[in-house]
Coordinates of C-alpha atoms and ligand atoms in Angstrom, one line a residue:
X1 CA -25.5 5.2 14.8
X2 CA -27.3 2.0 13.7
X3 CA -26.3 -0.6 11.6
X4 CA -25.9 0.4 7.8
X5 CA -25.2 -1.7 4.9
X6 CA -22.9 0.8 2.5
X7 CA -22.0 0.1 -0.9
X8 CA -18.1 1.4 -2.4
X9 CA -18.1 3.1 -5.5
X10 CA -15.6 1.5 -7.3
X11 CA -16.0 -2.1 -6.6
X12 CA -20.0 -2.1 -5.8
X13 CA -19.2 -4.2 -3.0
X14 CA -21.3 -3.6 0.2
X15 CA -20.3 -3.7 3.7
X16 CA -21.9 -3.4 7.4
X17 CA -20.7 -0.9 9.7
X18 CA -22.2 -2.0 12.7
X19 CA -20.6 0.4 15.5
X20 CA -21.6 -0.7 19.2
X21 CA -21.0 -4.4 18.3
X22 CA -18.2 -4.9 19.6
X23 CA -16.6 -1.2 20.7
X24 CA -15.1 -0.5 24.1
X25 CA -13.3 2.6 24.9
X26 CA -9.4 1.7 23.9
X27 CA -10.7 -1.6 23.7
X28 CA -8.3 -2.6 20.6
X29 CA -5.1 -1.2 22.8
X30 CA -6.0 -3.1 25.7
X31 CA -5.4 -6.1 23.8
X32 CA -2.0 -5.4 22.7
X33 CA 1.0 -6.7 23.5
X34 CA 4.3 -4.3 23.2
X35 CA 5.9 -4.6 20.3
X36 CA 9.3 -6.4 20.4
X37 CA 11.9 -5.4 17.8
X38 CA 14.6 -8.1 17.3
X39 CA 18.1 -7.9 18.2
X40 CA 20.5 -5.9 15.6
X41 CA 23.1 -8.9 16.0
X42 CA 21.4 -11.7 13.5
X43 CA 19.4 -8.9 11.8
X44 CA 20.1 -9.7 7.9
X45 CA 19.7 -6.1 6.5
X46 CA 21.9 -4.7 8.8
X47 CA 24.6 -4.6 5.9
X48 CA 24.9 -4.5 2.4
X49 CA 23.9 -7.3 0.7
X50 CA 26.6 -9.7 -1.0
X51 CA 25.9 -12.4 -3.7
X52 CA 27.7 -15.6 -3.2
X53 CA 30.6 -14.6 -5.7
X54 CA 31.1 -12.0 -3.3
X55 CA 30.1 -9.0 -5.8
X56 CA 27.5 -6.8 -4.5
X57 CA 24.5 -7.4 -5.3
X58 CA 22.5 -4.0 -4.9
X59 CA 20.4 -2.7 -7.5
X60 CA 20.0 0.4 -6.3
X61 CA 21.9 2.3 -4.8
X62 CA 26.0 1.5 -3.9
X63 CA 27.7 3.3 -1.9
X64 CA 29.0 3.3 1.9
X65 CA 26.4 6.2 3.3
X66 CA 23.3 4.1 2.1
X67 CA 20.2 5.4 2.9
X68 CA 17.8 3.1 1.1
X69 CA 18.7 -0.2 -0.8
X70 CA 16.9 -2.4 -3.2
X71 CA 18.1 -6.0 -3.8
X72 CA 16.3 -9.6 -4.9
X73 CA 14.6 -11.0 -2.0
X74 CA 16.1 -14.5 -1.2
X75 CA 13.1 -16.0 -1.4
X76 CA 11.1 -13.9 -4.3
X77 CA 7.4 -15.2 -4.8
X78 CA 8.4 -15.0 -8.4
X79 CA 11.5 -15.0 -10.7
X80 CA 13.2 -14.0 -13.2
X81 CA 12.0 -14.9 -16.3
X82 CA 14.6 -17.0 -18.4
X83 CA 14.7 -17.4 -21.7
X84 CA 12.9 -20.1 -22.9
X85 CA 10.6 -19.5 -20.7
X86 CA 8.0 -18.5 -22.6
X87 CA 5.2 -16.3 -20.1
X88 CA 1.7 -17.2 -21.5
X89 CA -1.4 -19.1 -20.8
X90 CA -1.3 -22.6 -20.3
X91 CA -3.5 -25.9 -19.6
X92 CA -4.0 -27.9 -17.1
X93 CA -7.1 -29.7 -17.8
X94 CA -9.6 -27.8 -17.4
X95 CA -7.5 -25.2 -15.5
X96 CA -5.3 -22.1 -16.8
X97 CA -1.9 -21.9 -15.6
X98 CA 0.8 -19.2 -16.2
X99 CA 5.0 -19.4 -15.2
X100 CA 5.9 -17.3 -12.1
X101 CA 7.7 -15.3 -13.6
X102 CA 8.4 -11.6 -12.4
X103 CA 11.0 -9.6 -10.1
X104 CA 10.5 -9.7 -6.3
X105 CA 12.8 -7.0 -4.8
X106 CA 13.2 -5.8 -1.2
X107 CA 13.6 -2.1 -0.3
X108 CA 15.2 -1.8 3.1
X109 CA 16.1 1.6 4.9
X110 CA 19.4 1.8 7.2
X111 CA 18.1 2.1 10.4
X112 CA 16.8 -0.7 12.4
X113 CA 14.9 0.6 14.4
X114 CA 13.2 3.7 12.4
X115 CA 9.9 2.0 10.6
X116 CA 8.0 4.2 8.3
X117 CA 6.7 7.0 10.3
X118 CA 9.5 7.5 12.5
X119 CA 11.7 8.7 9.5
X120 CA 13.1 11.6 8.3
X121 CA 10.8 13.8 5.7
X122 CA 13.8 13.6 3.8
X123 CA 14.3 9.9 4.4
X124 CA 10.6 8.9 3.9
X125 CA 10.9 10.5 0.8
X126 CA 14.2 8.6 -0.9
X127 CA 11.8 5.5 -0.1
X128 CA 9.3 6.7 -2.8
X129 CA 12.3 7.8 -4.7
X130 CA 13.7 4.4 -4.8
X131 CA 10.1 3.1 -5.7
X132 CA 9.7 5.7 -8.3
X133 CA 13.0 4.4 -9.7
X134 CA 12.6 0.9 -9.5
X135 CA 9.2 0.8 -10.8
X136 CA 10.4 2.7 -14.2
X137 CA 13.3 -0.2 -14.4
X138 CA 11.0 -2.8 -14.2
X139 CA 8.0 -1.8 -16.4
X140 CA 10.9 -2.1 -19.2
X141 CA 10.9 -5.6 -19.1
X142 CA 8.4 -6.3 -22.0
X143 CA 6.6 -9.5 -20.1
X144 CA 5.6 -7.6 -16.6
X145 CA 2.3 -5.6 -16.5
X146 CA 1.8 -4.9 -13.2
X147 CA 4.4 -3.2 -10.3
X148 CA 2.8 -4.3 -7.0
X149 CA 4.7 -1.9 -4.0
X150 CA 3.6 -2.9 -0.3
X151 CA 4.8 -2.9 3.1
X152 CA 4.1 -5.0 5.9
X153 CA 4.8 -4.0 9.4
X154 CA 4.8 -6.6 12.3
X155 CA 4.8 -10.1 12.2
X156 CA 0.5 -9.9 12.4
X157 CA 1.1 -8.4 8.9
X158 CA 3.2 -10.8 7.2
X159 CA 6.5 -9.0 7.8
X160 CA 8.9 -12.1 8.7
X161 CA 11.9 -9.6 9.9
X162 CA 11.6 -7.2 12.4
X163 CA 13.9 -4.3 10.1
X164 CA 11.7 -2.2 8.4
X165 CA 11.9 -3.1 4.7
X166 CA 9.3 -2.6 1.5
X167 CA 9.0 -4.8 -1.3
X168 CA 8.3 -4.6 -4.8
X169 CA 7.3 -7.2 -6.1
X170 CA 6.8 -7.2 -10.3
X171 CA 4.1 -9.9 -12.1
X172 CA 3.0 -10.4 -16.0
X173 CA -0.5 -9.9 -15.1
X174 CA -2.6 -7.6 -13.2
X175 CA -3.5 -8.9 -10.0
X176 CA -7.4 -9.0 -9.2
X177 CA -7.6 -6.5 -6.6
X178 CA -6.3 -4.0 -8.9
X179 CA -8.2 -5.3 -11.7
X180 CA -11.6 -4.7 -9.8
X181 CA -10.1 -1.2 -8.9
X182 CA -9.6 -0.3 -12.6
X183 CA -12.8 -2.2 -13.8
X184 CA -15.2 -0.4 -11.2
X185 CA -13.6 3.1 -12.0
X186 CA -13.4 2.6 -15.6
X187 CA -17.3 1.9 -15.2
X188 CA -18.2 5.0 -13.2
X189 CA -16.3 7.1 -15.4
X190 CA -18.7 5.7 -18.6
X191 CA -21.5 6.9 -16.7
X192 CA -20.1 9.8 -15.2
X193 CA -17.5 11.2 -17.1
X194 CA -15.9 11.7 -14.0
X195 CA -13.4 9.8 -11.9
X196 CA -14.3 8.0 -9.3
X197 CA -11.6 8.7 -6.7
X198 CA -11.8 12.5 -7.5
X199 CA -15.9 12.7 -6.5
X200 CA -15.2 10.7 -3.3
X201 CA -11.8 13.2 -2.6
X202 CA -14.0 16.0 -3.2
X203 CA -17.6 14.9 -0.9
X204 CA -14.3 14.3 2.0
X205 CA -13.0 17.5 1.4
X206 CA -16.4 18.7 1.3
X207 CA -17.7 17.3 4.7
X208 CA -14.8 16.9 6.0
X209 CA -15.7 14.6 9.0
X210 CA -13.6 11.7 8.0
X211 CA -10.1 13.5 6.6
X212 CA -7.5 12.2 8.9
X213 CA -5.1 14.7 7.5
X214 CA -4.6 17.4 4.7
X215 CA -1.7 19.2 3.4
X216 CA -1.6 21.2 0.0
X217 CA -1.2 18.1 -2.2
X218 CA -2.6 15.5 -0.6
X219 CA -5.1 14.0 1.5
X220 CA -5.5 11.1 3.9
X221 CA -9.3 10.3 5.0
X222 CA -10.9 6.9 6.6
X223 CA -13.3 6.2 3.4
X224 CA -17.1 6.7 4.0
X225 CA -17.1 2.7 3.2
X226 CA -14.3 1.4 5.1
X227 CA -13.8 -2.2 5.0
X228 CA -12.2 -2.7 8.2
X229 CA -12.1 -0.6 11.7
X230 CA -9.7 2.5 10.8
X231 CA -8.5 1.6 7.7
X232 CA -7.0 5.2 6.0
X233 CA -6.4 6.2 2.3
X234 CA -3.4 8.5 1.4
X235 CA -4.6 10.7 -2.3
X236 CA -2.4 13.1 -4.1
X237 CA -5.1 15.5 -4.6
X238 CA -5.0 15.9 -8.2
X239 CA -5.8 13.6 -10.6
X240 CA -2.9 11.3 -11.0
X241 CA -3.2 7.6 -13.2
X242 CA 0.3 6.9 -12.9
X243 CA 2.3 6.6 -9.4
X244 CA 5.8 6.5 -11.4
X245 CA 5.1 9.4 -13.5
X246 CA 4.5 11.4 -10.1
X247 CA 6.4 14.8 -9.6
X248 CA 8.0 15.2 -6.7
X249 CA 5.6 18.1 -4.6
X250 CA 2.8 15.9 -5.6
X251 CA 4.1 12.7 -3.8
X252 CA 6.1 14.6 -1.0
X253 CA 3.1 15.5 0.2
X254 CA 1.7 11.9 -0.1
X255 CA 4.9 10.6 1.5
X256 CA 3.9 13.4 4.5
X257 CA 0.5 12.3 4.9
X258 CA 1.0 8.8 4.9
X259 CA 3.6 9.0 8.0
X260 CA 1.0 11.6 9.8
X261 CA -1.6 8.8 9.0
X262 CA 0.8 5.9 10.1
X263 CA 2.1 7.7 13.6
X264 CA -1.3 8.4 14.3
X265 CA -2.2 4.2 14.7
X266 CA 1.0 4.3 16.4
X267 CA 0.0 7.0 18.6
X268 CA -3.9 6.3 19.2
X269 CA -4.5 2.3 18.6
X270 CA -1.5 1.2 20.5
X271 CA 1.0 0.5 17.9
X272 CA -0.8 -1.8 16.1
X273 CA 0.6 -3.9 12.6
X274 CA -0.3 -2.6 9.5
X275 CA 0.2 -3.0 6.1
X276 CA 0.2 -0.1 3.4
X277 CA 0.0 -0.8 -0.6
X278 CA 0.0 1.2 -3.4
X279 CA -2.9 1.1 -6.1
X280 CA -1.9 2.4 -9.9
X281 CA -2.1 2.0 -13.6
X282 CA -0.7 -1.0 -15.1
X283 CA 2.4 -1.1 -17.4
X284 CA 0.4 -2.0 -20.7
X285 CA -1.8 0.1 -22.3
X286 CA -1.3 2.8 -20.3
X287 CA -3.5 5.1 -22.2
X288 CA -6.3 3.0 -21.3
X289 CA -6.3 4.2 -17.8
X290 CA -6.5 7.9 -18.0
X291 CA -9.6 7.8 -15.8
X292 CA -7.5 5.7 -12.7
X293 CA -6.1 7.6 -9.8
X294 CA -3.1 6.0 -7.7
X295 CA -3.2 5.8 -4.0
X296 CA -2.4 4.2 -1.1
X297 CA -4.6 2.5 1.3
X298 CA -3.6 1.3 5.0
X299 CA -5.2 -1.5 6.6
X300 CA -4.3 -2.1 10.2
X301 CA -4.1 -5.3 11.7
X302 CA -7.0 -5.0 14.1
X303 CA -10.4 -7.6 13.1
X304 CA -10.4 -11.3 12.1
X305 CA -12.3 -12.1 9.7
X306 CA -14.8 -14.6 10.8
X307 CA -17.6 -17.0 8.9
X308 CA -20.0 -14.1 7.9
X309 CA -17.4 -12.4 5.9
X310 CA -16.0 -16.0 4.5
X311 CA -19.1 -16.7 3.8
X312 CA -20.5 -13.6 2.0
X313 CA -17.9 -11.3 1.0
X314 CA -19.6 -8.6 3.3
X315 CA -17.1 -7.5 5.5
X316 CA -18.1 -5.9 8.9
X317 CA -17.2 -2.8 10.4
X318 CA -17.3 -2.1 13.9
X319 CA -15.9 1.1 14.3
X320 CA -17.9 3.9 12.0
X321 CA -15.6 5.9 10.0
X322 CA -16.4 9.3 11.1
X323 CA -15.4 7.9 14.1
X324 CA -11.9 6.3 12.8
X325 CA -11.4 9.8 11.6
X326 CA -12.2 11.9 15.2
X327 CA -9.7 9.0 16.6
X328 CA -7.3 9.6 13.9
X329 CA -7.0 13.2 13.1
X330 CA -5.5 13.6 16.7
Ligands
ZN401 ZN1 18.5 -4.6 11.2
ZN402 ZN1 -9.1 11.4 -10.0

């Protein structure tokens, strides 16, 4: 195909997919180096966590056959709030600032050497359990609004330990990212009445060139404006605002997609880093966001961004996503 410039639907940003410029046949796994996982010995989730006073300090759950765990991440990107902290706008000049106040928790699964895809259904699924659960704790505390879950795999990705771990990290705003998600919806629903994710879930199901995988409840398809080469989004396939308020069929068969979708890069791009994050509702107002629809998107590790992107905020694609999918689906 030729060059295209395609606006998304929700954000109204545009991109290029411009296939041919720089695609060789396995040319992104020709480039790879083997992934190296760290030794066990030195590995600092290899046991459960202790505070310094020598009391446990898991939040979830406590007991010797562990499966998942949650704790504080030593070094959190934001903390707890104390209490005369008080979490609202202030000034700096001509500037706004706000405290840093939130939760930043790790979620770290037993094994050291089983990452996402390579566990159990059963496993995979005590993960988004363990979300599920974490996320109702927090969005009690009356100063967070927003629950941001994400995983980064390989050190290309952020991830600054080699055993596979989540985090969940908990802020009193809603990040921008999201809030263009919710905005750009919120706007095609006025004009629609429709929601926006559902009408792209349905032309995918419908032409069904780009769906990477399907199962009864959910679907995982490289979007017909992909920012990135094979960049894959995981949809329960109904219409679902709130990721915590999820019942369990609905996000098993999430949790099933995103591993087929996750040991298909493994499998077909030469193992390359990734990162996965969850979009949802906010904690406030939650009525406000009937018309959103939680997913998960996956962006592997694969282009740099270079001065045209910088520079514009058009991102370019090299690899078209019908393609992705053919490559994907496998
Ligand atoms: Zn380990
Ligand atoms: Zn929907």
């Amino acid at each position: 195909m030729n060059s295209e410039l395609r606006q998304d639907l929700v954000s109204g940003d545009w991109i290029v997919v411009a296939p041919g410029r720089a695609w060789r046949p396995n040319f992104f796994v020709k480039n790879k180096s083997k992934r190296k996982p760290d030794l066990i010995k030195g590995c600092p989730f290899e046991h459960p966590q202790f505070s310094k006073n020598g009391k446990p300090d898991l939040i979830y759950p406590n007991h010797q056959d562990w499966v998942v765990q949650v704790f504080p991440n030593k070094y959190p990107a934001v903390i707890q709030k104390k209490k005369n902290i008080r979490a609202g706008v202030s000034k700096h000049g001509p500037y706004s600032i706000f405290p840093g106040v939130g939760y930043h928790d790790l979620v770290v699964t037993r094994d050291h050497y089983k990452n996402f895809p390579r566990l159990s259904r059963d496993k995979a699924n005590l993960v988004f359990r363990a979300f599920q659960d974490r996320y109702l704790v927090l969005s009690d505390h009356d100063y967070i609004d927003y629950v941001s879950i994400l995983h980064n795999w390989g050190p290309t990705a952020g991830a600054s330990v080699f055993h596979p771990h989540y985090q969940i990290i908990s802020i009193p705003m809603v990040p921008p990212d999201i809030n263009h998600s919710l905005t750009g919806s919120a706007r095609y629903f006025k004009s629609h009445r429709k929601c926006v994710h559902c009408v792209m879930i349905d032309l995918e199901l419908k032409e069904k060139k780009r769906i990477i995988f399907e199962n009864e409840k959910a679907v995982a398809f490289a979007p017909f404006v992909s920012r990135g080469p094979f960049e894959v989004r995981v949809f329960p396939k109904s219409h679902l605002p709130y990721f915590e308020n999820t019942y369990d069929e609905d996000m098993e068969s999430v949790v099933e997609a995103l591993q087929y979708s996750l040991r298909s890069l493994e499998k077909n791009l030469g193992d390359p880093d990734y990162n996965f994050f969850i979009h949802t509702s906010p904690i406030k107002d939650k009525e406000k966001y009937r018309h959103y629809h939680w997913h998960i998107e996956i962006t592997p590790v694969i282009s740099i961004r270079g001065g045209f992107e910088w520079g514009t905020g058009i991102d370019i694609n090299v690899i078209d996503p019908d393609n992705a999918a053919k490559i994907l689906r496998v």
